Amino acid sequence: MLLGTLLTGCAKNAPQDTFQPAGPNARSIDDLQRLLFYVSGAVGLIVFAVILAAVIKFKDRGQDIPEQSHGNPKLEIALTILPAVILAIVAVPTVTKVFELDKKDNQCVVNVTGQQWWWEYDYSGVCGGVEIKTPIVTAGELVIPADTPVLLRITSRDVIHSFWIPKLNGKRDAVPGRLHTLRLQADEPGLYTGQCTEFCGLSHARMRQAAVALSKEDFQTWVDRQSAEYVKPEPGSLAEKGQETFISVCSKCHQINDLNNADGTPVLAQPDLYEVSGAAPNLSHLMSRTAFAGWTFDLITDACREKLWNAAPADFGKLYLDGLGGDCFNEATLRAWLRNPPAMKPMYVDPTKLAPTGGRYRGMPNLNLTEDQINQLIAYLLERK
Ligand code: CUA
C-alpha cells in the first residue's frame, strides 16, 4: 500500500501533476519548489553524511568520551549563522513569488462559486478581447481563452471549498462571505483537470473541475453558443414533453435561460425555497460540457474522452466544440443519474438524518422519475447545446 502510494509519484500520464506546469503561474511555483527541493536536498544529504560519519567514527569501542563542542563560541556562532543565511537566501525568491502570484492584472474576470458539490462560473464584460453581451453561467468546466491571464474571483455559497487546477496555479480557498482571487493562464489550448481540495462534506471527493483553454477564435465560438437564444423543442416531439417535465420537476432548482411557462412568464429556479444548499447548475447549455454533477460523471463516452484529453493543442478546440454531440453522447450515465442521483453521489438525501437539525437537503434528491419522464428529459436535454 505504502509502496503503491510512493510509486504513483512516478506516473507518466498524471493530469494533475504540479511538476508538469502548463502556464506561467504554475511554472513560477514549480521553479520555486525545484529550487527549494535542491537546497533542502543538499542540506539533508550533508546532515545525513555527518550523522553517519559520527556514528561510525565514535562507535563505543570502550574509548574515552570524545572532546565536546559545547562552550566553543566560534563553532556555535557559525552553526547559528549558517542556517540563517540559507533561510535568507531561500526567502528572497519565496517572498518575491508570493507577491508575483498575487498580481491581479488580467484580460478576463470570471466569478467562481463553490458549493456542495460543484463549481459555478459566471462571465460578463470582455474576456480575452471577446465581448460577452449576455452573462454566461455554467458549471464544472471553466472555459477560458488560451495564453490570456484570467482572474478568478472565488467565493462559496455554503462551506469552505478550495479551487485547484494543479497545472495552472496553486490552490485558493473558497470561503463564504469572502472573495479570494486567483490568476489562471494556460499556454496552449487543452483540458486541465483539478479537484476541490478542502474537505467539504460527503461528496468532497466527487467535487471535480476542469479548465478548458481555447484559442481566441474557438473561445469566440464558445461564447456565441453560450449566448445563443433558447431553442424551443419541436411541437409534439418527445423533447417538448421533456420541456413540460423539466418545468414541473427540475426547474425548482435548475435554471434554463429564457424558458417560459405556457402563459409566457419566465421559469425561474427558486433554489432558496427548495432542497439544495443554494442553487443547482444552470442547464441552458448542458451538452456543451463533457461531464456533469460536480464534473464527476462523463457526458461523453470513454473513447471520445480519450481522444479529447490526448488531442494535440492544434486539434483540441475543434474536437471540444464540434465533436461532443452525436456518437460521443454517454446516455447510460445520464440516464442512471436521473434514475437515482444519490445512488451515484452521496448527498445527505435521507430526510430522517436531517430531521434532528432541521438541515436542508444537499445536492440532487431521488425524484422517482418514471422511465417515460427520463426518456423525455434526455430528449430535451440533448437539445441544450
Ligand atoms: Cu468542495 Cu471539497
Tab-separated table of C-alpha atoms and ligand atoms in Angstrom:
chain	number	residue	atom	x	y	z
A	1	MET	CA	0.000	0.000	0.000
A	2	LEU	CA	2.761	2.423	1.012
A	3	LEU	CA	4.888	1.308	-1.931
A	4	GLY	CA	1.896	1.716	-4.247
A	5	THR	CA	1.341	5.252	-2.956
A	6	LEU	CA	5.008	6.113	-3.452
A	7	LEU	CA	5.023	4.667	-6.970
A	8	THR	CA	2.164	6.953	-8.048
A	9	GLY	CA	4.793	9.688	-7.888
A	10	CYS	CA	6.427	8.106	-10.953
A	11	ALA	CA	3.248	8.048	-13.080
A	12	LYS	CA	3.808	9.426	-16.564
A	13	ASN	CA	0.200	10.138	-17.500
A	14	ALA	CA	-0.799	12.243	-14.493
A	15	PRO	CA	-3.172	15.046	-15.483
A	16	GLN	CA	-2.951	16.704	-12.060
A	17	ASP	CA	0.823	16.751	-11.706
A	18	THR	CA	2.210	20.008	-10.280
A	19	PHE	CA	5.607	19.039	-11.729
A	20	GLN	CA	4.201	19.438	-15.254
A	21	PRO	CA	3.082	23.084	-15.259
A	22	ALA	CA	1.162	24.299	-18.318
A	23	GLY	CA	1.015	28.023	-17.609
A	24	PRO	CA	3.165	30.852	-16.214
A	25	ASN	CA	1.693	30.863	-12.690
A	26	ALA	CA	2.139	27.127	-12.178
A	27	ARG	CA	5.590	27.307	-13.775
A	28	SER	CA	6.618	30.018	-11.340
A	29	ILE	CA	5.578	27.773	-8.430
A	30	ASP	CA	7.351	24.811	-9.997
A	31	ASP	CA	10.602	26.784	-10.403
A	32	LEU	CA	10.475	27.705	-6.729
A	33	GLN	CA	9.675	24.219	-5.489
A	34	ARG	CA	12.543	22.790	-7.538
A	35	LEU	CA	14.975	25.369	-6.103
A	36	LEU	CA	13.786	24.589	-2.567
A	37	PHE	CA	13.989	20.876	-3.250
A	38	TYR	CA	17.634	21.127	-4.370
A	39	VAL	CA	18.683	23.405	-1.479
A	40	SER	CA	16.921	21.351	1.206
A	41	GLY	CA	18.038	18.140	-0.505
A	42	ALA	CA	21.685	19.246	-0.312
A	43	VAL	CA	21.307	20.258	3.358
A	44	GLY	CA	19.627	16.934	4.090
A	45	LEU	CA	22.402	14.936	2.417
A	46	ILE	CA	25.104	16.828	4.346
A	47	VAL	CA	23.304	16.281	7.662
A	48	PHE	CA	22.839	12.567	6.989
A	49	ALA	CA	26.500	12.219	5.930
A	50	VAL	CA	27.734	13.917	9.133
A	51	ILE	CA	25.455	11.749	11.309
A	52	LEU	CA	26.672	8.604	9.537
A	53	ALA	CA	30.323	9.646	9.903
A	54	ALA	CA	29.805	10.402	13.617
A	55	VAL	CA	28.071	7.062	14.207
A	56	ILE	CA	30.934	5.159	12.583
A	57	LYS	CA	33.790	7.203	13.966
A	58	PHE	CA	32.537	7.466	17.564
A	59	LYS	CA	31.040	3.978	17.920
A	60	ASP	CA	31.562	2.806	21.503
A	61	ARG	CA	34.721	0.725	21.488
A	62	GLY	CA	35.476	1.414	25.127
A	63	GLN	CA	37.456	4.568	24.280
A	64	ASP	CA	37.333	7.843	26.299
A	65	ILE	CA	34.414	10.241	25.745
A	66	PRO	CA	35.443	12.453	22.788
A	67	GLU	CA	36.063	16.177	23.204
A	68	GLN	CA	32.758	18.120	23.441
A	69	SER	CA	31.923	21.151	21.234
A	70	HIS	CA	29.649	22.700	23.892
A	71	GLY	CA	31.115	26.023	25.007
A	72	ASN	CA	33.013	26.518	21.724
A	73	PRO	CA	31.757	30.026	20.750
A	74	LYS	CA	33.216	30.025	17.216
A	75	LEU	CA	31.521	26.776	16.280
A	76	GLU	CA	28.229	27.737	17.948
A	77	ILE	CA	28.095	31.150	16.219
A	78	ALA	CA	28.930	29.565	12.862
A	79	LEU	CA	26.191	26.930	13.284
A	80	THR	CA	23.679	29.674	14.133
A	81	ILE	CA	24.584	31.956	11.256
A	82	LEU	CA	24.802	29.293	8.548
A	83	PRO	CA	21.118	28.172	8.736
A	84	ALA	CA	20.036	31.831	8.975
A	85	VAL	CA	21.954	32.586	5.767
A	86	ILE	CA	20.420	29.577	3.967
A	87	LEU	CA	16.912	30.627	5.081
A	88	ALA	CA	17.564	34.207	3.973
A	89	ILE	CA	18.679	33.022	0.527
A	90	VAL	CA	15.554	30.862	0.175
A	91	ALA	CA	13.295	33.664	1.476
A	92	VAL	CA	14.169	36.058	-1.354
A	93	PRO	CA	12.603	34.044	-4.214
A	94	THR	CA	9.789	32.759	-1.947
A	95	VAL	CA	8.580	36.205	-0.894
A	96	THR	CA	9.065	37.575	-4.419
A	97	LYS	CA	6.845	34.801	-5.818
A	98	VAL	CA	4.145	35.370	-3.215
A	99	PHE	CA	3.784	38.946	-4.475
A	100	GLU	CA	4.169	37.949	-8.107
A	101	LEU	CA	1.404	35.308	-7.850
A	102	ASP	CA	-0.867	37.793	-6.114
A	103	LYS	CA	-0.859	40.155	-9.122
A	104	LYS	CA	-4.319	40.845	-10.446
A	105	ASP	CA	-3.706	42.231	-13.946
A	106	ASN	CA	-5.877	40.267	-16.344
A	107	GLN	CA	-7.796	40.292	-19.613
A	108	CYS	CA	-10.787	38.399	-18.273
A	109	VAL	CA	-12.637	38.085	-14.959
A	110	VAL	CA	-14.684	35.024	-14.040
A	111	ASN	CA	-16.714	34.718	-10.842
A	112	VAL	CA	-16.295	31.281	-9.307
A	113	THR	CA	-18.682	29.951	-6.663
A	114	GLY	CA	-18.039	26.709	-4.850
A	115	GLN	CA	-20.916	24.755	-3.457
A	116	GLN	CA	-21.752	21.263	-2.307
A	117	TRP	CA	-20.506	19.704	-4.591
A	118	TRP	CA	-19.768	21.548	-7.778
A	119	TRP	CA	-18.302	24.800	-9.098
A	120	GLU	CA	-20.264	27.556	-10.790
A	121	TYR	CA	-18.634	30.031	-13.197
A	122	ASP	CA	-20.162	33.252	-14.388
A	123	TYR	CA	-18.806	35.557	-17.020
A	124	SER	CA	-19.661	39.052	-18.159
A	125	GLY	CA	-17.878	42.017	-19.698
A	126	VAL	CA	-14.967	41.385	-22.030
A	127	CYS	CA	-12.925	38.190	-21.826
A	128	GLY	CA	-9.672	37.975	-23.761
A	129	GLY	CA	-10.972	40.556	-26.251
A	130	VAL	CA	-14.274	38.719	-26.731
A	131	GLU	CA	-17.332	40.692	-25.694
A	132	ILE	CA	-19.845	38.785	-23.582
A	133	LYS	CA	-23.133	40.513	-24.252
A	134	THR	CA	-25.383	38.289	-22.153
A	135	PRO	CA	-23.917	36.977	-18.897
A	136	ILE	CA	-22.890	33.319	-19.146
A	137	VAL	CA	-23.451	30.949	-16.242
A	138	THR	CA	-22.015	27.476	-16.438
A	139	ALA	CA	-20.749	24.705	-14.175
A	140	GLY	CA	-17.861	22.300	-13.736
A	141	GLU	CA	-15.925	23.283	-16.815
A	142	LEU	CA	-14.231	26.678	-16.773
A	143	VAL	CA	-13.743	27.695	-20.395
A	144	ILE	CA	-11.028	30.320	-20.885
A	145	PRO	CA	-9.075	31.803	-23.779
A	146	ALA	CA	-5.576	30.293	-24.010
A	147	ASP	CA	-2.482	32.409	-23.442
A	148	THR	CA	-4.581	35.029	-21.629
A	149	PRO	CA	-4.362	35.998	-17.953
A	150	VAL	CA	-7.745	35.250	-16.372
A	151	LEU	CA	-8.618	36.461	-12.878
A	152	LEU	CA	-10.938	34.248	-10.850
A	153	ARG	CA	-12.974	35.839	-8.060
A	154	ILE	CA	-13.658	32.883	-5.821
A	155	THR	CA	-16.283	32.515	-3.116
A	156	SER	CA	-18.639	29.857	-1.715
A	157	ARG	CA	-22.373	29.540	-1.064
A	158	ASP	CA	-22.129	27.075	1.786
A	159	VAL	CA	-18.967	25.652	3.356
A	160	ILE	CA	-15.279	26.191	2.644
A	161	HIS	CA	-14.051	24.617	-0.594
A	162	SER	CA	-10.722	25.001	-2.319
A	163	PHE	CA	-10.182	25.580	-6.019
A	164	TRP	CA	-7.221	23.829	-7.565
A	165	ILE	CA	-6.118	23.178	-11.134
A	166	PRO	CA	-2.572	21.943	-10.440
A	167	LYS	CA	-1.172	22.530	-13.926
A	168	LEU	CA	-2.267	26.180	-13.969
A	169	ASN	CA	-1.752	27.557	-10.456
A	170	GLY	CA	-1.796	26.770	-6.745
A	171	LYS	CA	-4.875	26.366	-4.571
A	172	ARG	CA	-7.240	29.060	-3.349
A	173	ASP	CA	-9.872	28.575	-0.681
A	174	ALA	CA	-13.479	29.415	-1.476
A	175	VAL	CA	-14.876	30.904	1.736
A	176	PRO	CA	-18.500	32.028	2.222
A	177	GLY	CA	-18.728	35.817	2.505
A	178	ARG	CA	-15.196	36.380	1.247
A	179	LEU	CA	-13.724	36.975	-2.182
A	180	HIS	CA	-10.353	35.447	-2.985
A	181	THR	CA	-8.618	35.985	-6.297
A	182	LEU	CA	-6.528	33.569	-8.307
A	183	ARG	CA	-4.961	34.012	-11.722
A	184	LEU	CA	-5.088	31.257	-14.302
A	185	GLN	CA	-3.295	31.251	-17.588
A	186	ALA	CA	-2.836	28.279	-19.915
A	187	ASP	CA	-0.071	28.350	-22.529
A	188	GLU	CA	-1.985	26.285	-25.051
A	189	PRO	CA	-5.480	25.030	-25.825
A	190	GLY	CA	-6.279	21.904	-23.840
A	191	LEU	CA	-8.108	20.460	-20.883
A	192	TYR	CA	-6.658	20.844	-17.383
A	193	THR	CA	-8.322	18.940	-14.589
A	194	GLY	CA	-8.491	19.639	-10.888
A	195	GLN	CA	-10.500	18.991	-7.789
A	196	CYS	CA	-11.758	20.573	-4.618
A	197	THR	CA	-9.011	20.275	-2.007
A	198	GLU	CA	-10.798	21.292	1.171
A	199	PHE	CA	-12.969	18.697	2.860
A	200	CYS	CA	-16.497	19.956	2.295
A	201	GLY	CA	-18.819	17.122	3.203
A	202	LEU	CA	-19.973	13.764	1.990
A	203	SER	CA	-19.144	14.191	-1.707
A	204	HIS	CA	-15.936	16.202	-1.372
A	205	ALA	CA	-14.157	13.542	-3.421
A	206	ARG	CA	-16.757	13.993	-6.146
A	207	MET	CA	-16.277	17.732	-6.480
A	208	ARG	CA	-14.051	17.941	-9.504
A	209	GLN	CA	-13.414	20.651	-12.054
A	210	ALA	CA	-11.579	21.409	-15.253
A	211	ALA	CA	-10.293	24.410	-17.105
A	212	VAL	CA	-10.732	24.241	-20.862
A	213	ALA	CA	-8.440	26.600	-22.756
A	214	LEU	CA	-9.424	27.534	-26.312
A	215	SER	CA	-7.832	29.664	-28.997
A	216	LYS	CA	-9.298	33.181	-29.382
A	217	GLU	CA	-11.437	32.119	-32.377
A	218	ASP	CA	-12.714	28.983	-30.657
A	219	PHE	CA	-13.405	30.944	-27.482
A	220	GLN	CA	-15.472	33.380	-29.542
A	221	THR	CA	-17.452	30.423	-30.938
A	222	TRP	CA	-17.985	29.078	-27.422
A	223	VAL	CA	-19.227	32.477	-26.185
A	224	ASP	CA	-21.587	32.782	-29.182
A	225	ARG	CA	-23.056	29.362	-28.478
A	226	GLN	CA	-23.459	30.052	-24.754
A	227	SER	CA	-25.200	33.342	-25.599
A	228	ALA	CA	-27.489	31.776	-28.202
A	229	GLU	CA	-31.223	32.123	-27.693
A	230	TYR	CA	-33.300	29.342	-26.209
A	231	VAL	CA	-34.207	26.690	-28.753
A	232	LYS	CA	-37.786	25.512	-28.319
A	233	PRO	CA	-38.384	21.796	-28.917
A	234	GLU	CA	-40.401	20.774	-31.999
A	235	PRO	CA	-44.128	20.820	-31.237
A	236	GLY	CA	-45.380	17.303	-30.490
A	237	SER	CA	-41.851	15.890	-30.021
A	238	LEU	CA	-40.555	13.836	-27.127
A	239	ALA	CA	-38.322	16.786	-26.291
A	240	GLU	CA	-41.384	19.002	-25.932
A	241	LYS	CA	-42.809	16.581	-23.365
A	242	GLY	CA	-39.355	16.798	-21.736
A	243	GLN	CA	-39.746	20.552	-21.525
A	244	GLU	CA	-43.011	20.114	-19.618
A	245	THR	CA	-41.402	17.614	-17.288
A	246	PHE	CA	-38.435	19.909	-16.814
A	247	ILE	CA	-40.709	22.816	-15.879
A	248	SER	CA	-42.770	20.763	-13.445
A	249	VAL	CA	-39.953	18.772	-11.812
A	250	CYS	CA	-36.458	20.150	-12.465
A	251	SER	CA	-36.978	23.895	-12.715
A	252	LYS	CA	-37.436	24.310	-8.975
A	253	CYS	CA	-33.650	24.126	-8.699
A	254	HIS	CA	-32.184	24.173	-12.214
A	255	GLN	CA	-32.264	27.233	-14.443
A	256	ILE	CA	-32.612	27.138	-18.222
A	257	ASN	CA	-32.290	30.665	-19.569
A	258	ASP	CA	-35.275	32.135	-21.449
A	259	LEU	CA	-37.503	29.152	-20.705
A	260	ASN	CA	-41.100	30.293	-20.325
A	261	ASN	CA	-44.213	28.789	-18.782
A	262	ALA	CA	-47.229	28.150	-21.024
A	263	ASP	CA	-48.576	31.580	-20.029
A	264	GLY	CA	-45.369	33.278	-21.157
A	265	THR	CA	-43.972	34.057	-17.707
A	266	PRO	CA	-40.326	33.095	-17.224
A	267	VAL	CA	-39.475	29.861	-15.455
A	268	LEU	CA	-37.075	30.842	-12.712
A	269	ALA	CA	-35.345	28.410	-10.408
A	270	GLN	CA	-36.109	29.150	-6.776
A	271	PRO	CA	-33.294	27.386	-5.053
A	272	ASP	CA	-33.777	29.087	-1.713
A	273	LEU	CA	-37.218	27.577	-1.335
A	274	TYR	CA	-36.115	24.083	-2.063
A	275	GLU	CA	-33.870	21.309	-1.076
A	276	VAL	CA	-30.429	22.372	-2.170
A	277	SER	CA	-27.879	24.448	-0.352
A	278	GLY	CA	-28.070	27.425	-2.674
A	279	ALA	CA	-28.564	26.593	-6.278
A	280	ALA	CA	-28.121	23.860	-8.827
A	281	PRO	CA	-26.131	24.007	-12.074
A	282	ASN	CA	-27.550	26.091	-14.912
A	283	LEU	CA	-28.504	23.608	-17.635
A	284	SER	CA	-29.066	26.037	-20.545
A	285	HIS	CA	-26.125	24.550	-22.436
A	286	LEU	CA	-25.559	21.295	-20.566
A	287	MET	CA	-24.477	19.451	-23.700
A	288	SER	CA	-21.601	21.862	-24.312
A	289	ARG	CA	-19.870	20.263	-21.316
A	290	THR	CA	-18.070	16.947	-21.145
A	291	ALA	CA	-19.047	15.984	-17.601
A	292	PHE	CA	-21.763	16.728	-15.042
A	293	ALA	CA	-22.670	16.510	-11.339
A	294	GLY	CA	-19.530	18.135	-9.987
A	295	TRP	CA	-17.661	17.249	-13.185
A	296	THR	CA	-17.626	13.704	-11.834
A	297	PHE	CA	-19.606	11.746	-14.433
A	298	ASP	CA	-18.839	11.825	-18.134
A	299	LEU	CA	-21.355	13.183	-20.608
A	300	ILE	CA	-19.161	11.737	-23.341
A	301	THR	CA	-18.097	8.151	-23.962
A	302	ASP	CA	-14.744	6.820	-22.782
A	303	ALA	CA	-13.444	6.659	-26.367
A	304	CYS	CA	-14.339	10.300	-27.047
A	305	ARG	CA	-12.863	11.397	-23.743
A	306	GLU	CA	-9.582	9.594	-24.502
A	307	LYS	CA	-9.442	11.335	-27.848
A	308	LEU	CA	-10.214	14.749	-26.404
A	309	TRP	CA	-7.835	14.518	-23.461
A	310	ASN	CA	-4.983	13.375	-25.687
A	311	ALA	CA	-5.669	15.807	-28.535
A	312	ALA	CA	-2.802	17.977	-29.767
A	313	PRO	CA	-3.299	21.678	-28.882
A	314	ALA	CA	-3.987	22.498	-32.546
A	315	ASP	CA	-6.817	19.919	-32.790
A	316	PHE	CA	-8.254	20.355	-29.317
A	317	GLY	CA	-10.616	23.301	-29.925
A	318	LYS	CA	-12.398	21.748	-32.885
A	319	LEU	CA	-12.879	18.444	-31.064
A	320	TYR	CA	-14.176	20.211	-27.976
A	321	LEU	CA	-16.629	22.419	-29.849
A	322	ASP	CA	-17.843	20.071	-32.548
A	323	GLY	CA	-17.041	16.519	-31.605
A	324	LEU	CA	-19.076	16.020	-28.495
A	325	GLY	CA	-22.646	15.587	-29.641
A	326	GLY	CA	-23.991	12.587	-31.575
A	327	ASP	CA	-21.936	9.443	-31.196
A	328	CYS	CA	-19.992	10.816	-28.256
A	329	PHE	CA	-23.030	11.224	-26.001
A	330	ASN	CA	-22.816	8.939	-22.982
A	331	GLU	CA	-26.511	8.372	-22.443
A	332	ALA	CA	-26.208	5.489	-19.991
A	333	THR	CA	-24.601	7.574	-17.245
A	334	LEU	CA	-27.023	10.491	-17.535
A	335	ARG	CA	-29.921	8.006	-17.513
A	336	ALA	CA	-28.592	6.293	-14.370
A	337	TRP	CA	-28.187	9.689	-12.714
A	338	LEU	CA	-31.773	10.763	-13.454
A	339	ARG	CA	-32.999	7.426	-12.144
A	340	ASN	CA	-31.313	7.791	-8.753
A	341	PRO	CA	-28.701	10.537	-8.202
A	342	PRO	CA	-27.901	9.798	-4.533
A	343	ALA	CA	-27.006	6.227	-5.503
A	344	MET	CA	-24.165	7.653	-7.612
A	345	LYS	CA	-23.114	10.520	-5.388
A	346	PRO	CA	-23.821	10.572	-1.648
A	347	MET	CA	-25.593	13.827	-0.759
A	348	TYR	CA	-27.383	13.624	2.647
A	349	VAL	CA	-30.683	12.963	1.000
A	350	ASP	CA	-32.064	10.746	3.715
A	351	PRO	CA	-34.582	13.148	5.325
A	352	THR	CA	-34.562	11.220	8.602
A	353	LYS	CA	-30.917	12.126	9.081
A	354	LEU	CA	-31.696	15.809	8.646
A	355	ALA	CA	-34.699	15.897	10.963
A	356	PRO	CA	-32.836	16.438	14.259
A	357	THR	CA	-31.050	19.551	12.979
A	358	GLY	CA	-33.719	20.865	10.605
A	359	GLY	CA	-30.976	20.835	7.990
A	360	ARG	CA	-31.590	21.260	4.291
A	361	TYR	CA	-31.028	18.698	1.632
A	362	ARG	CA	-27.749	18.836	-0.190
A	363	GLY	CA	-27.371	18.008	-3.842
A	364	MET	CA	-29.927	16.295	-6.011
A	365	PRO	CA	-32.539	14.054	-4.400
A	366	ASN	CA	-34.081	10.981	-5.973
A	367	LEU	CA	-37.098	12.402	-7.792
A	368	ASN	CA	-38.569	8.966	-8.509
A	369	LEU	CA	-38.907	9.797	-12.188
A	370	THR	CA	-40.649	7.270	-14.401
A	371	GLU	CA	-38.767	5.784	-17.365
A	372	ASP	CA	-41.065	7.794	-19.650
A	373	GLN	CA	-40.107	11.013	-17.889
A	374	ILE	CA	-36.432	10.085	-18.137
A	375	ASN	CA	-36.765	9.468	-21.891
A	376	GLN	CA	-38.445	12.854	-22.294
A	377	LEU	CA	-35.858	14.674	-20.211
A	378	ILE	CA	-32.950	13.124	-22.106
A	379	ALA	CA	-34.507	14.117	-25.437
A	380	TYR	CA	-34.980	17.639	-24.088
A	381	LEU	CA	-31.545	17.982	-22.508
A	382	LEU	CA	-29.833	16.675	-25.672
A	383	GLU	CA	-31.039	19.836	-27.400
A	384	ARG	CA	-29.383	22.108	-24.787
A	385	LYS	CA	-26.160	22.583	-26.732
B	1	CUA	CU1	-15.742	21.228	-2.120
B	1	CUA	CU2	-14.242	19.683	-1.090
